[in-house]
Each structure stands twice: as C-alpha cells, then as structure tokens.
GROMACS .gro file of C-alpha atoms in nm:
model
  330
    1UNK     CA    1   0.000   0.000   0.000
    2UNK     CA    2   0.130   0.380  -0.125
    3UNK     CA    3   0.029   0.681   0.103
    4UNK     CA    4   0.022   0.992  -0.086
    5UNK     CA    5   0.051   1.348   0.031
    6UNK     CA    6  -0.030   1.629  -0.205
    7UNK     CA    7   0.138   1.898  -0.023
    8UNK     CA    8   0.121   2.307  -0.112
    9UNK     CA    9   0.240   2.534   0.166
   10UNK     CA   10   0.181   2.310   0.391
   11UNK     CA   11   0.446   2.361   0.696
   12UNK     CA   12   0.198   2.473   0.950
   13UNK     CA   13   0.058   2.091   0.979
   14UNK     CA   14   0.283   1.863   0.729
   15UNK     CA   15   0.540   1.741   1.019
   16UNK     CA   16   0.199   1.665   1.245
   17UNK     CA   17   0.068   1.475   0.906
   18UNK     CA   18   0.362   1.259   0.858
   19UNK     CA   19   0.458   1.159   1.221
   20UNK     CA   20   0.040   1.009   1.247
   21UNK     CA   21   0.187   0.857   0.920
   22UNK     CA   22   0.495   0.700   1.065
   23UNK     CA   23   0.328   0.613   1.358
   24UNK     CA   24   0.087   0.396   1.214
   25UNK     CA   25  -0.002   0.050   1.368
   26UNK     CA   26   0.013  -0.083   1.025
   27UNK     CA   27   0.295   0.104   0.807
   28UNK     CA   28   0.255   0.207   0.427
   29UNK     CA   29   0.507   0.042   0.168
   30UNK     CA   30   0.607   0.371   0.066
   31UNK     CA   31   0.527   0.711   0.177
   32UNK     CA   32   0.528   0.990  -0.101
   33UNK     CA   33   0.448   1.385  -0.058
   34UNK     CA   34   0.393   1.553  -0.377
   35UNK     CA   35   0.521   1.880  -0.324
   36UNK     CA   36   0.325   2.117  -0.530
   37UNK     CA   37   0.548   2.446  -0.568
   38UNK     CA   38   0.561   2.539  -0.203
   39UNK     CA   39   0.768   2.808  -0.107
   40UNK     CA   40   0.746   2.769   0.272
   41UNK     CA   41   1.040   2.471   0.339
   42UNK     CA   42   0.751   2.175   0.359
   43UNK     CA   43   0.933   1.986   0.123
   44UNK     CA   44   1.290   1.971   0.358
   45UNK     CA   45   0.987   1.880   0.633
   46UNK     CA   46   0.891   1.571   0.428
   47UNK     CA   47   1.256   1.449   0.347
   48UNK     CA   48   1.391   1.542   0.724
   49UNK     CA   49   1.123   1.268   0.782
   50UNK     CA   50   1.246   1.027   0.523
   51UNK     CA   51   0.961   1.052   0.304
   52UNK     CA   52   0.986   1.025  -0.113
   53UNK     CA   53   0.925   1.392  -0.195
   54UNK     CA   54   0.788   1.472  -0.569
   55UNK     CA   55   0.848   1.792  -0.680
   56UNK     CA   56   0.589   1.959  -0.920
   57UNK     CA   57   0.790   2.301  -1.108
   58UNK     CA   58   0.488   2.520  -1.100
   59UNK     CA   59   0.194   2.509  -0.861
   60UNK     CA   60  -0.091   2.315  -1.048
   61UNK     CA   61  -0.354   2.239  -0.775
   62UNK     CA   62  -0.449   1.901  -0.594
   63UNK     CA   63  -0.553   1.723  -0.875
   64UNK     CA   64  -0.203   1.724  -1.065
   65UNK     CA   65  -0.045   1.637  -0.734
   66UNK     CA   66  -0.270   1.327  -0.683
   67UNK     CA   67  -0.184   1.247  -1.034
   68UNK     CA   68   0.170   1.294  -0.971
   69UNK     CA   69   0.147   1.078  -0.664
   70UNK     CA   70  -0.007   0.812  -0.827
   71UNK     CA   71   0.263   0.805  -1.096
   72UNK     CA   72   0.545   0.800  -0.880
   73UNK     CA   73   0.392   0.498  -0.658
   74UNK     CA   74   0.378   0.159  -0.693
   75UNK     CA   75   0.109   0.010  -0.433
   76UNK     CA   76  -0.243  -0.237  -0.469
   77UNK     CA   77  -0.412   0.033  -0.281
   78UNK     CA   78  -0.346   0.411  -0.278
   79UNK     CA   79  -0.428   0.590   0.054
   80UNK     CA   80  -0.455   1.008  -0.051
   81UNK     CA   81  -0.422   1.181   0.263
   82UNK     CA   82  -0.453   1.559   0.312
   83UNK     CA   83  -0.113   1.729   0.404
   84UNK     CA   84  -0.390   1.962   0.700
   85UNK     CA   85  -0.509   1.612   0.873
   86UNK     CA   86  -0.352   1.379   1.121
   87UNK     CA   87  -0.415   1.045   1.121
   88UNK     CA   88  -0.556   0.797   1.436
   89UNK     CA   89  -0.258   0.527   1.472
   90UNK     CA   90  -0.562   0.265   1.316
   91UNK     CA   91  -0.670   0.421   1.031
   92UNK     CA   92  -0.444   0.313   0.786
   93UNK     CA   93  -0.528  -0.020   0.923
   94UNK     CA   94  -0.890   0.051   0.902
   95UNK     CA   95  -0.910   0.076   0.558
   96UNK     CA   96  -0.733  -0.210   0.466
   97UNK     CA   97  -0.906  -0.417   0.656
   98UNK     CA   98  -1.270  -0.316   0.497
   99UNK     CA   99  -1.053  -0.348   0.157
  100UNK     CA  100  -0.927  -0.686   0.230
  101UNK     CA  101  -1.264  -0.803   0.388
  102UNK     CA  102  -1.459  -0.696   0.072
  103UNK     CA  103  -1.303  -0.749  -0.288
  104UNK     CA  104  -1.630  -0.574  -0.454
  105UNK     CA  105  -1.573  -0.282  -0.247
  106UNK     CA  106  -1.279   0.030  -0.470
  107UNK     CA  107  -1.304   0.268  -0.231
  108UNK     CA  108  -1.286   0.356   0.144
  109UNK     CA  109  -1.250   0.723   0.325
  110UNK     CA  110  -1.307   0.816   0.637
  111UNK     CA  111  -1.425   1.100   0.891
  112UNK     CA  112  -1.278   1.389   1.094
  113UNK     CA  113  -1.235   1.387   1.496
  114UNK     CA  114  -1.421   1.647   1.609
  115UNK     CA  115  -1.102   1.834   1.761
  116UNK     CA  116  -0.930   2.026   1.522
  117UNK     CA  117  -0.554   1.937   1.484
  118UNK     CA  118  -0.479   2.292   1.550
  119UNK     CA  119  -0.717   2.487   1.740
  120UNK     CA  120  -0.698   2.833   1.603
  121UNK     CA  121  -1.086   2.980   1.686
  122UNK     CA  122  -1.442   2.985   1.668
  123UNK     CA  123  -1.481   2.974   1.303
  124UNK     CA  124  -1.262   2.631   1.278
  125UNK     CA  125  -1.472   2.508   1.519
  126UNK     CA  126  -1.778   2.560   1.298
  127UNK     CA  127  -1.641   2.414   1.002
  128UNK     CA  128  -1.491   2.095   1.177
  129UNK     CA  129  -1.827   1.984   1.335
  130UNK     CA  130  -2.031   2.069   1.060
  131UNK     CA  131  -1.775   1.799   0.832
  132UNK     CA  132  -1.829   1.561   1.123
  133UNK     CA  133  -2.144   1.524   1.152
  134UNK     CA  134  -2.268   1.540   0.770
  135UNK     CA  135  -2.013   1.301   0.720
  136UNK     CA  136  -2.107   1.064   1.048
  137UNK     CA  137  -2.481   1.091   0.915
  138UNK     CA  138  -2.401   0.911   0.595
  139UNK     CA  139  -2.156   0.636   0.744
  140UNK     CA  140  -2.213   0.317   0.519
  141UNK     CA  141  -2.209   0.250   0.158
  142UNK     CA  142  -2.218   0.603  -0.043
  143UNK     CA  143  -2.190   0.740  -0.367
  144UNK     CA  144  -1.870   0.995  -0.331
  145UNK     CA  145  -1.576   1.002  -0.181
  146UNK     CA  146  -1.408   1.300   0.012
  147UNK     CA  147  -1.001   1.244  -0.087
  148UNK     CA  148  -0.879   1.395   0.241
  149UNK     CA  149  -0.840   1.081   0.390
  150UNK     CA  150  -0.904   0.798   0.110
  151UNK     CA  151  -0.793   0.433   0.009
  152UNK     CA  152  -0.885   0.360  -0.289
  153UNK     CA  153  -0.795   0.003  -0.526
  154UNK     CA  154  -0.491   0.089  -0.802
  155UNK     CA  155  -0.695  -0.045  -1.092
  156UNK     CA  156  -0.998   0.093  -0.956
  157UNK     CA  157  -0.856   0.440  -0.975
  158UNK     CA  158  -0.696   0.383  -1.312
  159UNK     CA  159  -1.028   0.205  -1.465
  160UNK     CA  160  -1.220   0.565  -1.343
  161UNK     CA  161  -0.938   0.730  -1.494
  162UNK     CA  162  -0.712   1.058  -1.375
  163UNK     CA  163  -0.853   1.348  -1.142
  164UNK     CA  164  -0.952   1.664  -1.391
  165UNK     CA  165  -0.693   1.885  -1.375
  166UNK     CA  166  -0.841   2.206  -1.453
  167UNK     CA  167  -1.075   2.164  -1.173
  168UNK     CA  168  -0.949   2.343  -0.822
  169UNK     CA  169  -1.225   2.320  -0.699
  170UNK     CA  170  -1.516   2.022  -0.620
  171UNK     CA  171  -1.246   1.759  -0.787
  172UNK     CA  172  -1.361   1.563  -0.509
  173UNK     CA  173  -1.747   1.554  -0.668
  174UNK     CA  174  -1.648   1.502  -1.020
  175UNK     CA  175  -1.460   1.178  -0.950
  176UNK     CA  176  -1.690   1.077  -0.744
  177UNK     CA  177  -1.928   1.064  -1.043
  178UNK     CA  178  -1.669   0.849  -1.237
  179UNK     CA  179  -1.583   0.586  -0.963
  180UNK     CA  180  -1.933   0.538  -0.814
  181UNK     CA  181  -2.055   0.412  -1.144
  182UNK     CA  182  -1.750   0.127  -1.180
  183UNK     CA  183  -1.713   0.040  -0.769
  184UNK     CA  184  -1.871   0.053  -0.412
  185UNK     CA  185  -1.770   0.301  -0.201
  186UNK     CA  186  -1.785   0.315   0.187
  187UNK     CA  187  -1.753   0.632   0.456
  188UNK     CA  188  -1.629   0.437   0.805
  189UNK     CA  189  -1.579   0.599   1.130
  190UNK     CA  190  -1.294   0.324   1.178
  191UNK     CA  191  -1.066   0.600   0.968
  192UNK     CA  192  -1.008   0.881   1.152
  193UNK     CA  193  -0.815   1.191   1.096
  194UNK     CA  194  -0.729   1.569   1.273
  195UNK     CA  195  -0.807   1.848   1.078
  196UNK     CA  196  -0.695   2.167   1.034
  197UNK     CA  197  -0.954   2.371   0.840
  198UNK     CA  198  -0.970   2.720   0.738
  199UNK     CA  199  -1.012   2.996   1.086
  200UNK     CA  200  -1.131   3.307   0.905
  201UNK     CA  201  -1.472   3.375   0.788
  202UNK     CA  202  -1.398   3.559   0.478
  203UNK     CA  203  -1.145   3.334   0.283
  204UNK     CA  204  -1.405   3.049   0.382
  205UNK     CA  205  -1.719   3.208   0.210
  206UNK     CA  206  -1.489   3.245  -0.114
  207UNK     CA  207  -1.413   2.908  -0.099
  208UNK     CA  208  -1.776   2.821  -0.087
  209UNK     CA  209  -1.842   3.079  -0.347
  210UNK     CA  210  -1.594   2.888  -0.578
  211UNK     CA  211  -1.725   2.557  -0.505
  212UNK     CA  212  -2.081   2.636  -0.509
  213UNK     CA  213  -2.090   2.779  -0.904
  214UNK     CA  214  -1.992   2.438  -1.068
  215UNK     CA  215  -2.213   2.209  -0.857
  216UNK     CA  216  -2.504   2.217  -1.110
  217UNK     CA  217  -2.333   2.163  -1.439
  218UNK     CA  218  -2.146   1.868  -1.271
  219UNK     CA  219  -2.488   1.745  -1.082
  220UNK     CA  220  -2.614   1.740  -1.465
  221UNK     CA  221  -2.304   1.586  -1.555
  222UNK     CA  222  -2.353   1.307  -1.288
  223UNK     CA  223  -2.729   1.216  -1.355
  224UNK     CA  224  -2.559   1.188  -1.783
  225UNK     CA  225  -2.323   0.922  -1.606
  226UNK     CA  226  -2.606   0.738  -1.450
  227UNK     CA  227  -2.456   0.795  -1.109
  228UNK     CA  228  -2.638   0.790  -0.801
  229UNK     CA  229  -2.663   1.173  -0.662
  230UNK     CA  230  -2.432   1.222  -0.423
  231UNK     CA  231  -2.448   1.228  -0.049
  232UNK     CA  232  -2.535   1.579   0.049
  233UNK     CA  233  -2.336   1.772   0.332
  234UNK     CA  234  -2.642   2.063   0.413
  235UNK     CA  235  -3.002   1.976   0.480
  236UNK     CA  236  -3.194   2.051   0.136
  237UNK     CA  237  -3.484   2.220   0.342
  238UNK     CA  238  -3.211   2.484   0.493
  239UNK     CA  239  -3.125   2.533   0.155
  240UNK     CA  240  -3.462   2.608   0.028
  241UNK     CA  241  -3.532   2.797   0.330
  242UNK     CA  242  -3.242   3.001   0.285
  243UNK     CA  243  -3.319   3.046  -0.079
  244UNK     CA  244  -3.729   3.122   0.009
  245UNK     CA  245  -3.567   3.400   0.226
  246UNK     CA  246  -3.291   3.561   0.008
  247UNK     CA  247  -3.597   3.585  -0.248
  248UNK     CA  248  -3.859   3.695  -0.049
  249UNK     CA  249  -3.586   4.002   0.095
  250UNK     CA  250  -3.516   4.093  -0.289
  251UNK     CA  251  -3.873   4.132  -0.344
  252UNK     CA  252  -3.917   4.344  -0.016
  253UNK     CA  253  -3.577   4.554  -0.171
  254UNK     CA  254  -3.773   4.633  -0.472
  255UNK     CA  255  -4.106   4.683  -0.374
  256UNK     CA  256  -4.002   4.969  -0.152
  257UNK     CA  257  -3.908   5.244  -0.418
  258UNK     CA  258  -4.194   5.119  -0.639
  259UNK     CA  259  -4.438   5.216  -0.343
  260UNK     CA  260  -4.525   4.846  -0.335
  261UNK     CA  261  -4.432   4.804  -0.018
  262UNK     CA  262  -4.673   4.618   0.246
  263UNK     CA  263  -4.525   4.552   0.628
  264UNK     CA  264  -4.640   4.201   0.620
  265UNK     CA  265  -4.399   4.185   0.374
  266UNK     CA  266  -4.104   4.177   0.601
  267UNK     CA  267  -4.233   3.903   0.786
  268UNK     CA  268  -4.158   3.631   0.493
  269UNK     CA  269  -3.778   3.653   0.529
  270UNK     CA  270  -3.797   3.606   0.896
  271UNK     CA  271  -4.058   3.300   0.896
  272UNK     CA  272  -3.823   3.158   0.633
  273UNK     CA  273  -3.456   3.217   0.830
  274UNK     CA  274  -3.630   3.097   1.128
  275UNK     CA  275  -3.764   2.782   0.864
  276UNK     CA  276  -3.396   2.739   0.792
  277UNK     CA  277  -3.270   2.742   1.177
  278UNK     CA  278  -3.497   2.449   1.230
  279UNK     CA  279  -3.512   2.265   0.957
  280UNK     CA  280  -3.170   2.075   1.114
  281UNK     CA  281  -3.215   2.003   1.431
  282UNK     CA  282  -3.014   1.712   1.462
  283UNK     CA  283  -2.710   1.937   1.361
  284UNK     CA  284  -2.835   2.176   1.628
  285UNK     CA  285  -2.845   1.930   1.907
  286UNK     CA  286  -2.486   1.806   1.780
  287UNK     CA  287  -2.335   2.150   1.792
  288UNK     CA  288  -2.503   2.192   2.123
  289UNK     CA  289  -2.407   1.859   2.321
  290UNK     CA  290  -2.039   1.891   2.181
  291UNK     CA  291  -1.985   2.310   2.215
  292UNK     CA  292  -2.271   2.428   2.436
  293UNK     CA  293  -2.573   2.687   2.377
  294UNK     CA  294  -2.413   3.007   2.316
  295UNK     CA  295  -2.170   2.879   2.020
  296UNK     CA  296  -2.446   2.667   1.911
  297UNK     CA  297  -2.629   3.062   1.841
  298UNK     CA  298  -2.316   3.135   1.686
  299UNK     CA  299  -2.253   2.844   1.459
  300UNK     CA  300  -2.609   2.891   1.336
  301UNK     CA  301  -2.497   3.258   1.272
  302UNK     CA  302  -2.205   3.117   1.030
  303UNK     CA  303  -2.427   2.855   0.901
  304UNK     CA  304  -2.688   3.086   0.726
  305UNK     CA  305  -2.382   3.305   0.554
  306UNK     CA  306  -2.231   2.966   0.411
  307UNK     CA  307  -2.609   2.952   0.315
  308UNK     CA  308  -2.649   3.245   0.171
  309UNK     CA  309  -2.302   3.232  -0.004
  310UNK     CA  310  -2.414   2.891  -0.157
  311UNK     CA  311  -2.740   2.990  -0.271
  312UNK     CA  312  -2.604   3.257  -0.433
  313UNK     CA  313  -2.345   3.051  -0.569
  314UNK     CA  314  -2.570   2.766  -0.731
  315UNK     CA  315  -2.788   3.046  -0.849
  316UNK     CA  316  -2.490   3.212  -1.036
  317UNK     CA  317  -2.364   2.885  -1.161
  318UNK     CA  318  -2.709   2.814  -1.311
  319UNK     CA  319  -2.729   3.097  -1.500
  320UNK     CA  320  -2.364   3.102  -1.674
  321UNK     CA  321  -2.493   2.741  -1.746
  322UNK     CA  322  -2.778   2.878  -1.940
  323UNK     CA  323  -2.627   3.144  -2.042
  324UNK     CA  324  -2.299   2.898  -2.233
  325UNK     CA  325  -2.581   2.694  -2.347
  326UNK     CA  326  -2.779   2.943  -2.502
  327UNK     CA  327  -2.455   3.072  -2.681
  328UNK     CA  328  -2.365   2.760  -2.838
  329UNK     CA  329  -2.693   2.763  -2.963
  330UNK     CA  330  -2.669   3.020  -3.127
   0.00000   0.00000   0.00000
C-alpha cells in the first residue's frame, strides 16, 4: 500500500501529518508527498522525515499532485491523505481491513475527529463539526468520496481514470461521479483523521463561493453518467429555506421604491430564516451537546452566511450554465 501526500504550503501541519503517518499501527510500503510548488520549506519537512518527496515546477492544484502521486507509486491500494489532517494510529489499518474483507468494495474514506488538529478559533470550530457530523450521518455504503483521507484500489482508480486537472475546486465531486458508477464506495468511522480547516470567515465564504458555481453543471453531468446523486453535506430544506428567504428580501428591496411596499412583507424573510434554523435540528443538538448553547447561536450565525453564499453561488452557476448553453446555440 502507497500513502500519498499532495502537499502546497503546507508547513503549519505537514510534520503533524507525517509523524500520524509513521506512527501507524500498520505502516505504508512507501510514503510519497507531492510537493506542489511550495515556497514555505515543507518539502525539507517531508525528506527530514524520510519521506519520497515529488516535486511539481509550477503550482498546479491538488488534482495534478494526486496524479503525480499516483505516478510516482507503486502500491495495490493508494491511501490520498490531506497534508492539513492527522491520522488515528488505526486508520491506515482501518481501511485495509474493509478493503481486504470486501473485494467488490474500490473505495474507502473516512471521517474527521471532532477536535481540530490545530485549534486556532471559533470559526474552525464551525467548520470541523459541521464535516463531522454530515459526514457521520451518511456512514455506510455512499456514492462519493471525500479524498482527504481515502484508500482507494490501483486499478480501480486507473479504470475511473485521472482526477480533472483544470478543476481546483469540487475535484472531489467530479470523480466521485466516475468511480461510483465502476465500484462501491464506503464512509467508516474506523478511519479517523485531525483536521486543520480554514479559521477566518472571509477566505471560507470564497471558498464556498468557488465551489458552489460548478455544482449544477457537474450534478447534470452526474445524472448523464447514471450515477447515483451524491451524499449531500447541508439539509436541502435549509437550503430552500435560505433560498425562500434571500428571495422573499429581494422582493421586499424592490417593492419599496416602487411604493409596493406592504409591512407584512417583512415578515416572509424572517418565517423563512427561522424555517432554515430548524429545519436541522439534529445538527443543532450536535453542535449543542459537543460546544454548548451560546456557540451553538453562533454556529447557526455562520451557518446561514455559508447559506447564503451557496445559494447565491448555485444560483450564479445556473445561470452562466444557461447562459454557455444558449450561446452555443446560437
């Protein structure tokens, strides 16, 4: 078995990555990191640790490196591990065993503790238990695969064929509609890993922004496969509340100068926000038992912006969709 680390400016975590790597109760033939232009010394990190390092010439995003790693290895089984997440000492052991238990079975990833590797504030905190428990709530046989912590059969990788490397973005989703269509694929709770996610609010609602705008052309692209849909990570009646809301508050908006206006009016976004704070609750007692009442508020607070953000996002997507088509078209 082949571990591979893409790796870009990765210093902050990489040595923390590699040691959970080395201390495994059930070691990786080889152990590659696919350094992908850093500039911040993570590649001397890798080798001081005796690991393979790969060294891509120009920064070309995670799906080149995970190309590049699988070139360079040799191993049955491929384990892609993120260069932000720390492995349990059984994880690596984990997979292999639901691999070697299972022959029909390509795929296995895993879930996130719900510490952060590196603690570094409130808004990590958000994002780490919201990945745990979407991911938690879909434990079983599934129809995508999040490559953060993944093993994954040589030939079935090579039968789905090579990550897309133009995509920076929601790589993650468009294999998945490849590989679910050739192989099984199972989320465990038997592989877990430390993350460190993002800590500020901003650079996270770009991200979202980025990865919300090619989710419909690729969830048309998936249903052309004849791929299941893909596990979902938000609740779709929080996303139709939000939606309900963020149209119901345009209307308001442009009522008002038209003399339009009726004070019932402002009561629709409110019924709908509130809509979208409980149309999770699970998630909200999650949150609560793990962090308490008062961050729970907050987290809720951080939810509806990613909400917004991705509403906003699909919507945007949707229309340079129609928009391209209508162009070729014509």
């Amino acid at each position: 078995m082949s571990l591979v680390v893409p790796c870009y400016n990765a210093a902050k975590t990489l040595r923390l990555c590699l040691e959970s790597v080395l201390a495994q109760t059930r070691r990786p033939g080889e152990v590659v990191v696919v350094d992908d232009a850093s500039t911040d010394g993570s590649a001397e990190i890798a080798e001081e640790l005796g690991c393979r390092v790969v060294r891509l010439p120009e920064n070309r995003g995670v799906s080149a490196a995970r190309n590049a790693g699988i070139d360079a290895t040799t191993g049955d089984v491929i384990f892609f591990l993120d260069a932000d997440v720390a492995l349990r000492p059984d994880a690596v052991a984990g997979a292999m065993e639901i691999l070697e238990r299972d022959p029909e079975v390509g795929c296995v990833h895993g879930v996130y503790d719900v510490e952060p590797l590196i603690d570094d504030g409130p808004v990590e905190w958000y994002r780490i238990l919201h990945a745990v428990h979407w991911r938690r709530r879909h434990l079983g046989e599934v129809n995508s695969v999040v490559f953060a912590l993944a093993a994954i059969r040589r030939d079935v990788l090579l039968a789905a064929g090579r990550f897309d490397e133009r995509l920076r973005d929601c790589e993650d989703v468009e294999y998945s509609s490849r590989l679910a269509v050739r192989s099984r694929i199972v989320l465990t709770d038997t592989v877990v890993g430390r993350h460190d996610d993002g800590s500020r609010l901003l650079p996270i609602l770009t991200e979202q922004w980025r990865r919300a705008l090619p989710l419909i052309p690729l969830a048309l692209a998936t249903a052309r496969r004849g791929a299941a849909k893909p596990e979902h990570a938000n609740s779709p009646a929080g996303i139709l509340s939000c939606a309900l809301a963020l149209a119901c508050l345009v209307l308001v908006l442009l009522s008002v100068p038209l003399g339009l206006f009726h004070p019932l009016a402002s009561v629709l976004p409110a019924a709908f926000v509130a809509g979208f704070a409980a149309a999770d609750p699970v998630l909200v007692g999650f949150v609560r038992r793990q962090r308490g009442v008062a961050f729970t508020a907050y987290f809720m607070a951080v939810h509806l912006a990613v909400h917004v953000v991705l509403v906003t996002g699909l919507a945007a997507g949707s229309l340079r969709l129609l928009c391209g088509s209508r162009t070729e078209a014509a």
